[in-house]
Short mmCIF file of C-alpha atoms in Angstrom, two decimals:
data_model
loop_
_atom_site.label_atom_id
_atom_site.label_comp_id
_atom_site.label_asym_id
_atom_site.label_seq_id
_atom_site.Cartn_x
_atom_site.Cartn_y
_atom_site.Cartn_z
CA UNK Q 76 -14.72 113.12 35.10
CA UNK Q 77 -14.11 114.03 31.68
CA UNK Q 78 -17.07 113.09 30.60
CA UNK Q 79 -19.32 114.32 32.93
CA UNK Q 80 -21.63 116.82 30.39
CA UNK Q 81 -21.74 119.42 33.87
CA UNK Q 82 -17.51 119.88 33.43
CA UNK Q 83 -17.32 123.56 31.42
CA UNK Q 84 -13.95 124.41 30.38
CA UNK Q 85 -13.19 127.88 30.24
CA UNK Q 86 -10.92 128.20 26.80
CA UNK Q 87 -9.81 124.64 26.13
CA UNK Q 88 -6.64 124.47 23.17
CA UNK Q 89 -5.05 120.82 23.88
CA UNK Q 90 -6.15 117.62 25.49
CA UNK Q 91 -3.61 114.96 26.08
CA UNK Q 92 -4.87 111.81 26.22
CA UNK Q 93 -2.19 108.61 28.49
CA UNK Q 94 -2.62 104.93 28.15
CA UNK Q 95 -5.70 105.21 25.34
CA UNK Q 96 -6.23 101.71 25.43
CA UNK Q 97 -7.84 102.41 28.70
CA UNK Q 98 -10.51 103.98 26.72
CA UNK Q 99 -13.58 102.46 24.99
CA UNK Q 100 -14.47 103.39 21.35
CA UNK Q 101 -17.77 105.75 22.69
CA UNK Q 102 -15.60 107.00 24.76
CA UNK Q 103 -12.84 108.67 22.36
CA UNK Q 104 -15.70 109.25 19.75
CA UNK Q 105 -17.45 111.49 22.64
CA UNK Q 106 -13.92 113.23 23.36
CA UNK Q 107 -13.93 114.50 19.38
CA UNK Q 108 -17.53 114.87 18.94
CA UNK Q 109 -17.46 117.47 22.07
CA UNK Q 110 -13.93 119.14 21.44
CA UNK Q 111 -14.22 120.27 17.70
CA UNK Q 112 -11.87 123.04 18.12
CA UNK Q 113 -9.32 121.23 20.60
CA UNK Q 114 -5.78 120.03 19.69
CA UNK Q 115 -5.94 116.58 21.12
CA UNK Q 116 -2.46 114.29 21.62
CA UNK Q 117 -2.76 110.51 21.99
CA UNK Q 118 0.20 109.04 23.76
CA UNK Q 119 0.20 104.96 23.50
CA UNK Q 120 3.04 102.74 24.25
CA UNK Q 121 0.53 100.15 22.80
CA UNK Q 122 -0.97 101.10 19.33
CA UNK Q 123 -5.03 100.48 18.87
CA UNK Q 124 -5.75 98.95 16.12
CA UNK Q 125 -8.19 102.17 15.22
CA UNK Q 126 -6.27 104.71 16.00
CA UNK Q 127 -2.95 102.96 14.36
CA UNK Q 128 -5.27 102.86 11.13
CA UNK Q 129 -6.03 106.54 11.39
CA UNK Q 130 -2.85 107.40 11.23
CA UNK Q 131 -1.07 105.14 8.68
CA UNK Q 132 -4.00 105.84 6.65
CA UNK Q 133 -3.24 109.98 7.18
CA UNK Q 134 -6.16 110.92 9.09
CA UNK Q 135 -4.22 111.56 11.96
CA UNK Q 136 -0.41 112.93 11.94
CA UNK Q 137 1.77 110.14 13.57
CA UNK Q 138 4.97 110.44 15.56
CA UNK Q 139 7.10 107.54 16.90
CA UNK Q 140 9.56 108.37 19.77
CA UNK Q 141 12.08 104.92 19.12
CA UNK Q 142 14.63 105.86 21.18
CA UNK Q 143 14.57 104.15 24.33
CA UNK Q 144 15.98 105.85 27.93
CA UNK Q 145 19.31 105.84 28.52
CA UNK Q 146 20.84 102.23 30.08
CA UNK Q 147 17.75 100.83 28.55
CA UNK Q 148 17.35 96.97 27.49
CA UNK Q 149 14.86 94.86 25.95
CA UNK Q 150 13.13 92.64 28.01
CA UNK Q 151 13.92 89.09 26.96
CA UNK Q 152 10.96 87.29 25.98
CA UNK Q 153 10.23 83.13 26.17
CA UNK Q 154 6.98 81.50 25.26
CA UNK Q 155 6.65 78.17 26.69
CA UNK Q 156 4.39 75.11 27.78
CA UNK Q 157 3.98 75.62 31.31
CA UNK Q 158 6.62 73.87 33.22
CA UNK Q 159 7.19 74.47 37.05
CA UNK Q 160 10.78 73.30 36.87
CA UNK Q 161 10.80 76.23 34.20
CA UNK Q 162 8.65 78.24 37.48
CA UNK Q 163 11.16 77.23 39.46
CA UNK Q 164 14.49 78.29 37.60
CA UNK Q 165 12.75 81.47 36.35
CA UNK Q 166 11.83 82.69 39.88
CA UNK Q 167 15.08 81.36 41.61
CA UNK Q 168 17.23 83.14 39.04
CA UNK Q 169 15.76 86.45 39.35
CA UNK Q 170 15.59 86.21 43.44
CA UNK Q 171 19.30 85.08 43.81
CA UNK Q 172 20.09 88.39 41.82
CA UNK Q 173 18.17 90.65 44.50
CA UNK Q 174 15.55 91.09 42.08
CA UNK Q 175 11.54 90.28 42.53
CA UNK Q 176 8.84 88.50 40.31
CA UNK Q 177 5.15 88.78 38.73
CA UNK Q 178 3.58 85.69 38.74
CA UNK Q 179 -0.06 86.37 36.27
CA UNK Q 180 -2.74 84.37 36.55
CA UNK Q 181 -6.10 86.16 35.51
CA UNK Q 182 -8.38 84.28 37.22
CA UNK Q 183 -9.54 85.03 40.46
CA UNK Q 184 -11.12 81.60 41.17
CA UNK Q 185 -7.80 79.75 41.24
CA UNK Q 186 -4.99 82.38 41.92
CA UNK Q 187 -5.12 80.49 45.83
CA UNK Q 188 -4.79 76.92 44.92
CA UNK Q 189 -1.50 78.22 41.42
CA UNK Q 190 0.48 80.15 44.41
CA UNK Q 191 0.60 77.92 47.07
CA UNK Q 192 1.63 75.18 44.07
CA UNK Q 193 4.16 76.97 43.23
CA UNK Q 194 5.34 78.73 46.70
CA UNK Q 195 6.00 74.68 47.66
CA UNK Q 196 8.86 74.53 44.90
CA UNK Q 197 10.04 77.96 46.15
CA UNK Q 198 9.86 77.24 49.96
CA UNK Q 199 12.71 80.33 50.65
CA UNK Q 200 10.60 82.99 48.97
CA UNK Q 201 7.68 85.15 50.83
CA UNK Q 202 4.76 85.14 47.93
CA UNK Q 203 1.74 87.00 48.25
CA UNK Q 204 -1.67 87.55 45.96
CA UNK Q 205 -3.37 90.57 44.64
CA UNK Q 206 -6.82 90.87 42.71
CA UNK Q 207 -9.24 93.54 42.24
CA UNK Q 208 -11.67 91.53 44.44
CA UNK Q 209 -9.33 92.52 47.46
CA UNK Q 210 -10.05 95.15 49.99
CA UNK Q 211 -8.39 98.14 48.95
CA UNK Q 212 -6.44 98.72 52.48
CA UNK Q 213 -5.22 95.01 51.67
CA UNK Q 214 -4.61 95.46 47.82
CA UNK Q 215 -2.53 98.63 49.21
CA UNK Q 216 -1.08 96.99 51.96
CA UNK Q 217 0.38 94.37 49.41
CA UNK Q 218 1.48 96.60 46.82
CA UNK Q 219 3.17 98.78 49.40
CA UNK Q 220 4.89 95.51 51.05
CA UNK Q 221 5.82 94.54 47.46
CA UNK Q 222 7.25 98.12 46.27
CA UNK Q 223 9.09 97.84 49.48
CA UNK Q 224 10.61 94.57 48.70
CA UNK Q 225 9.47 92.94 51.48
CA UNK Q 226 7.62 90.45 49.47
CA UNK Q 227 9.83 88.08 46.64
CA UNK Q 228 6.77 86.84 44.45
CA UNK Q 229 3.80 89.02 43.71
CA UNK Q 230 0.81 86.65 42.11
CA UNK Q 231 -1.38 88.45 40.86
CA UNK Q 232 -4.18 89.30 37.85
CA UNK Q 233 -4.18 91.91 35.11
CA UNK Q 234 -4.21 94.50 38.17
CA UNK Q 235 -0.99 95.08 37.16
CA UNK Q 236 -1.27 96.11 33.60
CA UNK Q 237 -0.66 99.57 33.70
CA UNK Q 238 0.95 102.20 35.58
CA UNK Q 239 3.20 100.09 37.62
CA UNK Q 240 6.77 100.81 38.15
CA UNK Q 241 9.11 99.09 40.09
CA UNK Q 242 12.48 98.69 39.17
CA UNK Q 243 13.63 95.78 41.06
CA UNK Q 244 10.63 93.38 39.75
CA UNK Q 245 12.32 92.25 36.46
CA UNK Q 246 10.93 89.15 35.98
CA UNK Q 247 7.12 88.24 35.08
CA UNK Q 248 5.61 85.03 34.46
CA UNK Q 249 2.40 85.02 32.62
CA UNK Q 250 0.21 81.49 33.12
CA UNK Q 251 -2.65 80.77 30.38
CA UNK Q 252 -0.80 83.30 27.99
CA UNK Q 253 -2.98 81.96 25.11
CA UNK Q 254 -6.25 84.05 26.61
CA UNK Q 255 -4.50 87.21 26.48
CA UNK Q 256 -4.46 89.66 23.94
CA UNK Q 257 -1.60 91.19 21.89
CA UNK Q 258 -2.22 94.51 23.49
CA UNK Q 259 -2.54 93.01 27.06
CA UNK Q 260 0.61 90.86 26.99
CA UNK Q 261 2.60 94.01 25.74
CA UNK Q 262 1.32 96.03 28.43
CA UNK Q 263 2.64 93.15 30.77
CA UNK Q 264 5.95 92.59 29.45
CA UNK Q 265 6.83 96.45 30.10
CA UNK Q 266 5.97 96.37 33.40
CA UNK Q 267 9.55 94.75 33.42
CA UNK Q 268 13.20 95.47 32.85
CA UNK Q 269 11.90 99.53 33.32
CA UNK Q 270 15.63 99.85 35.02
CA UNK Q 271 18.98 99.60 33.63
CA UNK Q 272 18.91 95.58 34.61
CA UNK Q 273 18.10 93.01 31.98
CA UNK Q 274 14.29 91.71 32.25
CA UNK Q 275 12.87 88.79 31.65
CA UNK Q 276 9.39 87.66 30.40
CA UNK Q 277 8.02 83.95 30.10
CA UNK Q 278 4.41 83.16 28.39
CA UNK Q 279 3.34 80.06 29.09
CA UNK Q 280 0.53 78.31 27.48
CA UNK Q 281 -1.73 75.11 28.78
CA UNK Q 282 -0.34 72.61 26.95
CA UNK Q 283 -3.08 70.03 27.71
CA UNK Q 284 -4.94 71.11 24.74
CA UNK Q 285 -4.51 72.30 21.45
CA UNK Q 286 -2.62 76.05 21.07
CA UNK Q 287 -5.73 77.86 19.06
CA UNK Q 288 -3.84 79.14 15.56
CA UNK Q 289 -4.98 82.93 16.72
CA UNK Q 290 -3.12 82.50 20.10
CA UNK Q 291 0.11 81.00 18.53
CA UNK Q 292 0.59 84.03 16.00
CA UNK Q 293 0.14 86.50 18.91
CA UNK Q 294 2.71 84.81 20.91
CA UNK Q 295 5.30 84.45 18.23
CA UNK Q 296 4.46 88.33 17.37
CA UNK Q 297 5.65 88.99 20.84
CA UNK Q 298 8.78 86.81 20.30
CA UNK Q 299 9.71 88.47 16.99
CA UNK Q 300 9.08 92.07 18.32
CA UNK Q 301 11.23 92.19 21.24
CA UNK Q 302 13.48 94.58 20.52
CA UNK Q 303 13.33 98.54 21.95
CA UNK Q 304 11.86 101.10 19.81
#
């Protein structure tokens, strides 16, 4: 709605801008062209590349909030060939502690045919799927049954990326992590351990082929930055 060129603001002073990478370039560059005179604050839990630039390079003033809330823990993070025995444990462990799990699988094709694989090693746990492709009264009905903790194992796409917060689901398991980028499997691996219990995040890779030399430095980047703050 922002952009529609029929929205008049009265006196407009400050724009705050949530989850920017949400925005395309044109976007942002339409924001400033229009808004000369308006204090505008960029809030990012994930840097852009673009924006980060600006403001290393001082076009932009930069402030970095580093301390975390209060109870706070990392999220512990694993990269790993994929494994169901690995599945298995992962999603066992964090159900016998009353917790729920993400299971990510971006592709919309074969999401089916993954969960009822792996709901056969899990037989005790009620799984269910959500996709963008779903009807929204069924995509809600889901996410409601999930928040709810009616449902143990949510598999699911990059639906989940943003702006979900449930503090019992503190594991996620993300399948094909090698087609993912940085930004993307940060986003993912908050949407965990957002209470005071430890989380836990697993990236697994195919390991049928090759790991492409791009794809291994962004998953030992998520490895070596794991910390809060």
């Amino acid at each position: 709605k922002l952009f529609d060129p029929k929205l008049k603001f009265k006196d407009l002073g400050l724009l705050i801008v949530d989850e920017e990478h949400r925005f395309g370039v044109k976007q942002k560059e339409e924001i400033t062209k229009r808004r000369l005179d308006v204090n505008i604050l960029t809030m990012t839990a994930t840097p852009i590349p673009r924006t980060l630039n600006s403001a290393l390079s001082g076009i932009r003033d930069l402030t970095l909030i580093t301390t975390p809330p209060r109870a706070r823990l990392s999220v512990k993070t694993f990269v790993h060939e994929y494994n169901e025995d690995l599945i298995k444990d992962a999603i066992n462990r964090e159900i016998n502690r009353g917790g729920q799990v993400y299971f990510v699988h971006n592709d919309i094709t074969s999401i089916t045919s993954i969960a009822n694989r792996i709901a056969e090693v899990i037989p005790d746990s009620i799984c269910a799927i959500a996709h963008g492709q779903m009807k929204e009264i069924e995509l809600e009905k889901i996410m409601l049954n999930f928040k709810q903790r009616r449902i143990n194992v949510l598999f699911c796409t990059t639906i989940i990326e943003t702006g979900i917060d449930i503090g019992s689901a503190n594991t996620i398991i993300v399948n094909k992590a090698e087609n993912f980028g940085l930004a993307q499997m940060h986003q993912l691996r908050g949407r965990v351990g957002r209470s005071f219990l430890q989380g836990y995040s697993y990236f697994l890779y195919n390991s049928e082929k090759p790991l492409p030399r791009d794809a291994e430095k962004r998953l030992d980047v998520l490895v070596k930055h794991q910390d809060l703050g």
